[in-house]
């Protein structure tokens, strides 16, 4: 049954009104009351704007405290370009007082908020600052790639250096716990805490590091390929959003295909399965190789592994990275291996040799593979083709990803529903144009949601959900999906104690949402 959609049932104020300009008690901010939109009951939504003397270059919030760090940077008279002079200022969100300020030169400094840790890198020094006072707690020369807040240990490489010497730092005092060579010239592909103290790094295979002591083991694997001479790299940057979330790119070798590796698959026994360019292996949690099976080197590239009923399934995606840019490499295929001994059950080529696998999902014993304009299903039992369907798309549109949660559609009574939660039996595929197509398991189209009716969730604190379909206009709903208000803002925002903070070039504004609960 096709669901009837209606337009949002209240008008939206498309302009912003400033009133009551004044200064805060400390004189640091000019404040203005600003009408940013309309509530469901028709009342204006009034936010309090805070504008500092200089432009807000960047901002940092640790995710839990009332500390807001603003990077303020001077601009030229026309406001069209930045100067190198400026300062970093810590603001108390409760009363907007200045806790501390520090002058910086943006030509040779960088501020980083990594969890609860605040760092200021100046030339070859990395200063750890006390968020409350701004005082330097300690300094060293490392840029942190990974931090474990439970152990209070960070690991990283020297700032402004090509060094491959990885150091572990005690974050309570800045002291070096240990240093050892861990190659990073091709970047880290993944990082994962195997136990409370052992960090796994996917880098040229697997490097296991016991963070407090530096004890380690490694499994070497071939994850790149040097290309001499001609190679045509198909640049498709931007169409695989989220594929490499969290990956650290630090490639220094030119003319090289990299990241020809899978995710690190951790099973219940804490053993690790990794597929590389020429091999898939199971490695014990002490570094012993339990089995290794060769892979077809000429066609293997970036891959994805998952485990189901003691069978490892490998999906070769048909892409990698060439000189840091996305490139179609190898051919798509998928294979199955026995977890215990690595016995190959099958390895099936996929006909779309000039394509790559954009996304996949598994429902029961059926594998769904997403290509540019079609979806193909295969049986996990024997790898046989079940069905395929070309999806009707608009010009320039591509299939993107399966929707699991966080995608909403508007119902007729002004309530928004999470599509995946409302229709768990359907297969929801999102396109590059933010349309959502609902399919049966046999790939028959049930309903198509147009872009104007599809909303992504950006914030959810349990009391409120923020939904948008253009990252300019936002709808706030309560926990049940009932619309409360609508406003325009940039997507740079966060919530603290049921207050919303949103940022623009020159200012940020604060809005208490408690008054809109019905």
XYZ file of C-alpha atoms in Angstrom:
518
model
C 0.000 0.000 0.000
C 1.469 3.332 -1.039
C 1.607 5.821 1.793
C 0.160 9.248 1.060
C 2.516 12.094 1.857
C 1.513 15.634 2.821
C 3.386 18.880 3.101
C 4.728 20.060 6.443
C 1.726 21.678 8.170
C 3.184 25.002 9.235
C 4.888 27.937 7.612
C 8.567 28.650 8.076
C 10.091 32.064 8.558
C 12.729 32.274 5.824
C 14.551 35.313 7.133
C 16.383 36.199 10.318
C 15.594 39.227 12.502
C 18.116 40.781 14.899
C 16.921 42.770 17.905
C 18.269 44.062 21.225
C 21.993 44.246 20.407
C 24.073 44.600 23.563
C 27.300 43.452 25.179
C 27.766 40.697 27.756
C 28.813 41.684 31.255
C 32.430 40.850 30.507
C 32.339 42.784 27.239
C 33.718 39.850 25.259
C 30.573 39.189 23.179
C 28.065 41.397 21.430
C 24.722 39.658 21.989
C 21.584 39.788 19.881
C 18.190 38.139 20.145
C 17.525 36.460 16.810
C 14.345 35.030 15.327
C 15.469 31.869 13.524
C 12.165 30.162 12.725
C 8.671 29.155 13.843
C 7.445 26.695 16.431
C 4.588 24.318 15.684
C 2.204 26.533 17.653
C 3.097 29.537 15.487
C 5.311 31.358 17.992
C 8.662 32.770 16.943
C 11.774 30.842 17.842
C 14.182 33.305 19.433
C 17.826 32.408 19.937
C 20.561 34.366 21.692
C 23.500 35.203 19.408
C 27.036 35.685 20.709
C 29.498 37.489 18.460
C 33.162 37.861 19.549
C 35.511 40.567 18.332
C 37.128 38.390 15.657
C 35.753 35.748 13.329
C 35.293 32.214 14.618
C 37.850 30.218 12.646
C 37.165 26.855 14.323
C 35.479 25.598 17.487
C 35.942 22.578 19.748
C 33.698 20.870 22.278
C 34.776 17.783 24.220
C 31.275 16.243 24.150
C 30.510 16.331 27.868
C 31.574 19.535 29.657
C 30.558 23.204 29.619
C 33.875 24.155 28.028
C 33.679 25.598 24.517
C 36.989 26.444 22.854
C 36.848 29.098 20.134
C 39.654 29.676 17.667
C 39.367 33.368 16.801
C 41.280 34.717 13.835
C 41.786 38.249 12.602
C 40.626 39.087 9.084
C 41.436 41.824 6.605
C 39.293 44.979 6.536
C 36.906 43.505 3.959
C 36.600 40.281 5.915
C 37.447 38.238 2.826
C 40.650 36.553 4.055
C 42.297 35.605 7.334
C 45.493 36.902 8.858
C 47.826 34.632 10.827
C 47.177 36.459 14.108
C 44.514 35.356 16.537
C 43.833 33.615 19.823
C 42.183 30.560 21.307
C 39.611 31.316 24.012
C 37.913 28.933 26.438
C 34.290 29.927 27.136
C 32.054 28.686 29.941
C 28.767 27.768 28.248
C 26.736 28.482 31.373
C 27.555 32.183 31.812
C 29.622 32.840 28.638
C 32.557 34.004 30.748
C 36.112 33.717 29.443
C 38.064 31.116 31.407
C 41.338 31.824 29.626
C 42.805 33.083 26.367
C 46.047 32.368 24.529
C 47.544 34.158 21.528
C 48.450 31.917 18.596
C 50.041 32.241 15.178
C 47.923 30.228 12.753
C 50.846 29.958 10.355
C 52.650 27.512 12.636
C 50.123 26.211 15.156
C 47.155 23.843 15.267
C 44.627 23.141 18.019
C 43.189 19.660 18.499
C 40.491 18.394 20.862
C 40.884 14.617 21.146
C 38.250 13.417 23.582
C 38.908 15.092 26.906
C 42.454 16.012 25.901
C 43.295 19.447 24.504
C 46.476 19.917 22.462
C 48.163 22.901 20.843
C 50.861 22.007 18.323
C 53.412 24.762 17.756
C 56.153 24.001 15.231
C 57.645 20.716 16.470
C 56.158 20.868 19.983
C 52.819 19.455 21.090
C 51.502 21.163 24.215
C 48.898 19.494 26.418
C 46.724 22.237 27.916
C 44.579 22.190 31.042
C 41.064 22.910 29.671
C 40.112 24.810 32.834
C 43.110 27.130 33.068
C 44.878 26.977 29.703
C 48.177 26.231 31.459
C 50.639 23.873 29.780
C 50.524 20.560 31.655
C 53.366 19.053 29.651
C 54.862 19.049 26.179
C 56.375 16.540 23.783
C 56.949 16.174 20.052
C 54.259 13.686 19.013
C 51.070 13.921 16.986
C 48.626 11.375 18.385
C 47.076 8.828 16.028
C 45.182 6.927 18.733
C 44.241 7.614 22.362
C 42.906 5.144 24.917
C 41.181 7.208 27.651
C 40.912 4.246 30.041
C 44.669 3.636 30.099
C 45.387 7.362 29.669
C 47.858 6.480 26.911
C 48.256 7.975 23.458
C 50.354 6.698 20.555
C 51.714 8.844 17.772
C 54.567 9.944 15.555
C 56.849 12.998 15.717
C 55.304 16.260 14.511
C 56.413 17.615 11.118
C 58.535 14.548 10.485
C 58.578 11.563 8.153
C 59.736 9.338 11.002
C 58.161 5.902 11.414
C 59.048 5.692 15.104
C 55.794 5.247 17.005
C 55.813 6.318 20.658
C 53.396 5.640 23.498
C 52.894 8.606 25.826
C 51.569 8.660 29.383
C 48.950 11.398 29.031
C 49.055 12.245 32.719
C 52.593 13.644 32.469
C 53.742 13.462 28.830
C 56.452 10.896 29.515
C 57.415 8.421 26.794
C 56.568 4.850 27.784
C 58.194 3.208 24.766
C 59.183 3.808 21.153
C 59.383 1.331 18.299
C 59.303 1.391 14.486
C 55.813 1.006 12.982
C 55.742 1.918 9.304
C 53.142 4.524 8.346
C 54.221 5.453 4.831
C 51.063 3.846 3.397
C 48.802 4.963 6.228
C 46.891 3.149 8.944
C 43.951 1.191 7.548
C 42.258 0.444 10.878
C 42.830 0.503 14.642
C 40.992 -1.567 17.244
C 41.435 -2.428 20.929
C 41.644 -6.245 21.015
C 41.732 -6.355 24.820
C 41.813 -3.761 27.591
C 45.504 -3.177 26.890
C 46.340 -4.456 23.376
C 45.905 -2.182 20.358
C 45.628 -3.760 16.905
C 46.761 -1.588 14.022
C 46.098 -2.621 10.443
C 49.281 -1.380 8.778
C 51.066 -3.558 6.199
C 49.286 -6.457 7.864
C 48.651 -6.440 11.613
C 50.696 -4.838 14.361
C 49.627 -5.714 17.917
C 50.899 -3.366 20.615
C 50.525 -3.750 24.372
C 50.095 -0.092 25.237
C 51.567 -0.011 28.783
C 54.696 -2.067 27.984
C 55.309 -1.911 24.231
C 55.385 -5.687 23.903
C 54.260 -6.559 20.415
C 53.808 -9.035 17.640
C 53.188 -8.533 13.944
C 51.725 -10.312 10.960
C 53.095 -9.074 7.639
C 50.813 -8.837 4.617
C 51.005 -7.274 1.174
C 48.496 -4.429 1.103
C 49.891 -2.275 -1.697
C 51.313 -2.557 -5.182
C 53.946 -0.376 -6.807
C 52.969 0.823 -10.277
C 55.762 1.768 -12.671
C 54.754 3.469 -15.894
C 51.195 4.039 -17.037
C 48.135 3.509 -14.893
C 44.751 5.084 -15.427
C 43.179 5.944 -12.082
C 39.440 6.560 -12.200
C 38.860 9.414 -9.804
C 35.565 8.868 -8.025
C 36.216 10.813 -4.850
C 33.158 11.562 -2.797
C 30.917 8.717 -3.895
C 31.957 6.323 -1.164
C 30.993 8.396 1.850
C 31.707 6.557 5.067
C 33.663 3.698 3.518
C 36.895 4.687 5.226
C 35.628 6.424 8.341
C 38.463 6.965 10.772
C 41.252 6.049 8.384
C 44.493 7.993 8.766
C 45.950 8.874 5.370
C 49.700 9.468 5.373
C 50.844 8.108 2.021
C 54.293 9.235 0.932
C 55.143 6.762 -1.838
C 54.088 7.963 -5.322
C 52.709 5.734 -8.087
C 51.451 3.133 -5.640
C 48.107 1.410 -5.196
C 47.306 1.168 -1.473
C 44.675 -0.109 0.983
C 44.316 -3.433 -0.803
C 43.219 -4.936 2.488
C 40.076 -5.905 4.381
C 38.711 -4.921 7.744
C 40.153 -6.779 10.727
C 37.545 -9.441 11.523
C 37.644 -10.417 15.221
C 35.873 -13.635 16.185
C 34.639 -14.816 19.597
C 38.035 -16.339 20.412
C 39.756 -12.988 19.780
C 41.522 -14.356 16.727
C 41.870 -12.028 13.763
C 41.093 -12.697 10.112
C 42.638 -10.371 7.523
C 42.553 -10.453 3.732
C 45.318 -8.706 1.810
C 46.270 -8.411 -1.861
C 47.394 -12.033 -2.151
C 46.363 -13.877 1.024
C 43.617 -14.388 3.593
C 44.838 -15.510 7.012
C 43.619 -16.282 10.493
C 45.979 -15.050 13.188
C 45.809 -15.976 16.861
C 45.763 -13.326 19.577
C 49.448 -13.979 20.261
C 50.473 -13.578 16.639
C 50.587 -17.219 15.556
C 49.297 -17.899 12.036
C 46.584 -20.533 12.257
C 46.073 -20.777 8.495
C 46.728 -18.833 5.280
C 45.010 -19.279 1.919
C 46.242 -17.650 -1.323
C 43.982 -15.181 -3.139
C 44.025 -14.345 -6.869
C 46.535 -11.504 -6.774
C 45.708 -9.950 -10.157
C 42.079 -9.248 -9.276
C 42.089 -8.752 -5.487
C 41.821 -5.220 -4.072
C 39.934 -3.622 -1.167
C 37.676 -6.192 0.513
C 35.146 -6.662 3.309
C 34.903 -9.656 5.647
C 32.023 -10.878 7.794
C 31.409 -14.039 9.795
C 28.252 -16.136 9.799
C 27.848 -19.657 11.237
C 31.612 -20.397 11.311
C 32.006 -19.330 7.692
C 34.064 -16.286 6.675
C 32.645 -14.432 3.704
C 34.882 -12.144 1.699
C 33.556 -9.500 -0.684
C 36.222 -8.095 -2.986
C 34.974 -4.580 -3.684
C 36.871 -3.851 -6.928
C 38.555 -0.625 -5.817
C 41.598 0.644 -3.952
C 43.495 3.936 -3.664
C 46.059 5.199 -6.135
C 48.308 8.028 -4.944
C 45.724 8.748 -2.254
C 42.759 8.967 -4.657
C 39.947 6.501 -5.250
C 40.557 4.123 -8.161
C 38.833 1.087 -9.649
C 41.308 -1.764 -9.138
C 40.844 -5.497 -9.571
C 37.536 -7.229 -10.229
C 34.540 -7.741 -7.923
C 34.148 -11.233 -6.495
C 33.025 -12.924 -3.306
C 34.275 -16.037 -1.584
C 33.620 -18.244 1.448
C 36.129 -19.930 3.765
C 35.829 -22.256 6.735
C 36.745 -20.393 9.910
C 38.545 -23.307 11.560
C 40.925 -24.415 8.797
C 40.531 -21.860 5.984
C 39.153 -24.355 3.487
C 37.761 -22.437 0.526
C 34.123 -23.280 -0.130
C 33.848 -21.197 -3.263
C 35.208 -18.114 -5.015
C 32.768 -16.656 -7.510
C 33.536 -13.915 -9.982
C 30.946 -11.171 -10.441
C 30.293 -10.208 -14.088
C 30.434 -6.427 -13.502
C 34.195 -6.166 -14.113
C 34.123 -2.455 -14.922
C 32.122 -1.707 -11.790
C 32.808 -1.829 -8.058
C 30.626 -2.900 -5.137
C 29.277 0.223 -3.459
C 27.486 -1.391 -0.554
C 26.123 -4.733 0.635
C 23.870 -6.303 3.223
C 22.999 -9.832 4.349
C 19.429 -10.964 5.058
C 19.231 -14.523 6.360
C 21.263 -16.493 3.764
C 21.018 -13.943 0.966
C 23.729 -11.463 0.015
C 22.627 -8.161 -1.548
C 25.271 -6.322 -3.602
C 24.816 -2.710 -4.718
C 26.263 -1.419 -8.007
C 25.789 1.915 -9.748
C 22.292 1.263 -11.064
C 21.370 -2.254 -10.000
C 21.168 -4.660 -7.077
C 22.175 -8.307 -7.340
C 21.435 -11.087 -4.839
C 23.422 -14.256 -4.268
C 23.016 -17.341 -2.116
C 25.530 -17.555 0.713
C 25.178 -21.342 0.736
C 26.794 -21.943 -2.641
C 27.449 -18.485 -4.086
C 24.902 -18.879 -6.859
C 23.122 -15.944 -8.480
C 19.540 -15.535 -7.282
C 18.233 -12.391 -8.951
C 19.272 -8.988 -10.208
C 17.345 -5.818 -10.822
C 18.177 -2.584 -12.640
C 16.709 0.255 -10.593
C 15.050 3.160 -12.355
C 17.112 6.245 -11.538
C 17.166 9.866 -12.552
C 19.896 11.365 -14.737
C 23.217 11.424 -12.907
C 21.798 9.490 -9.953
C 23.531 6.424 -8.458
C 22.619 3.838 -5.871
C 24.466 4.461 -2.640
C 23.815 2.561 0.577
C 21.274 0.443 2.407
C 19.390 2.305 5.143
C 19.632 0.751 8.588
C 18.426 3.600 10.801
C 18.396 7.365 11.090
C 16.456 8.067 7.875
C 12.991 9.558 8.417
C 9.916 10.302 6.324
C 7.058 12.664 7.137
C 3.641 11.174 7.839
C 0.360 12.960 7.216
C -0.138 14.008 10.839
C 3.186 15.892 11.048
C 4.954 12.986 12.729
C 8.262 11.706 11.368
C 8.952 7.991 11.288
C 12.216 6.084 11.092
C 11.777 4.101 7.878
C 13.943 1.142 8.856
C 12.174 0.780 12.208
C 8.708 1.183 10.660
C 9.333 -1.293 7.821
C 11.900 -3.860 9.021
C 10.786 -6.361 6.376
C 11.671 -4.008 3.519
C 15.044 -3.309 1.936
C 15.619 0.431 1.844
C 18.268 1.740 -0.525
C 19.344 5.388 -0.601
C 20.563 7.041 -3.791
C 23.188 9.725 -4.367
C 20.305 12.221 -4.700
C 18.953 11.272 -1.253
C 15.919 9.434 -2.565
C 14.966 6.216 -0.757
C 13.657 3.206 -2.678
C 11.865 0.424 -0.809
C 12.365 -3.080 -2.231
C 11.104 -6.554 -1.414
C 13.558 -9.433 -0.968
C 12.873 -10.302 -4.617
C 13.839 -6.702 -5.538
C 10.365 -5.527 -6.502
C 9.864 -1.805 -5.873
C 7.236 -1.016 -3.232
C 7.511 2.746 -2.861
C 9.923 5.548 -3.656
C 10.425 8.468 -1.292
C 11.443 11.675 -3.044
C 14.288 13.814 -1.728
C 11.923 16.438 -0.298
C 10.292 13.761 1.872
C 13.512 12.126 3.136
C 15.205 13.471 6.263
C 18.476 12.445 7.898
C 18.887 12.460 11.659
C 21.820 14.618 12.744
C 21.344 14.872 16.531
C 19.495 12.611 18.975
C 19.857 13.110 22.726
C 16.878 10.965 23.736
C 14.563 13.944 24.181
C 14.948 15.576 20.776
C 15.749 14.516 17.241
C 17.090 16.918 14.624
C 16.146 16.095 11.035
C 17.197 17.717 7.774
C 17.175 16.992 4.061
C 19.462 19.799 2.941
C 21.673 20.633 5.985
C 20.267 24.173 5.909
C 16.772 23.746 7.282
C 16.249 21.636 10.422
C 13.148 20.173 12.035
C 13.185 19.348 15.751
C 11.010 16.427 16.911
C 10.319 14.985 20.322
C 11.158 11.373 21.220
C 7.992 10.119 19.434
C 8.806 11.925 16.173
C 6.265 14.727 16.663
C 7.425 17.984 15.052
C 8.060 20.845 17.491
C 9.831 23.523 15.488
C 11.681 24.348 12.304
C 14.635 26.683 11.760
C 17.535 27.495 9.454
C 21.157 27.071 10.523
C 24.494 25.690 9.436
C 25.085 21.996 10.226
C 27.799 22.990 12.733
C 25.875 22.449 15.960
C 25.695 20.407 19.141
C 23.467 19.968 22.195
C 24.385 20.350 25.863
C 21.811 20.149 28.699
C 18.885 20.482 26.264
C 20.401 23.640 24.809
C 21.328 23.892 21.151
C 24.471 25.670 19.991
C 24.917 26.481 16.299
C 27.875 28.212 14.623
C 28.314 30.634 11.777
C 31.346 32.534 10.475
C 31.124 35.412 12.952
C 29.067 34.076 15.842
C 27.281 31.227 17.555
C 23.802 31.129 19.002
C 22.159 29.359 21.909
C 18.590 28.068 22.104
C 16.894 26.313 25.014
C 14.585 23.580 23.723
C 12.787 22.870 27.007
C 10.093 25.453 26.238
C 8.965 23.534 23.143
C 8.055 20.256 24.852
C 4.331 19.608 24.574
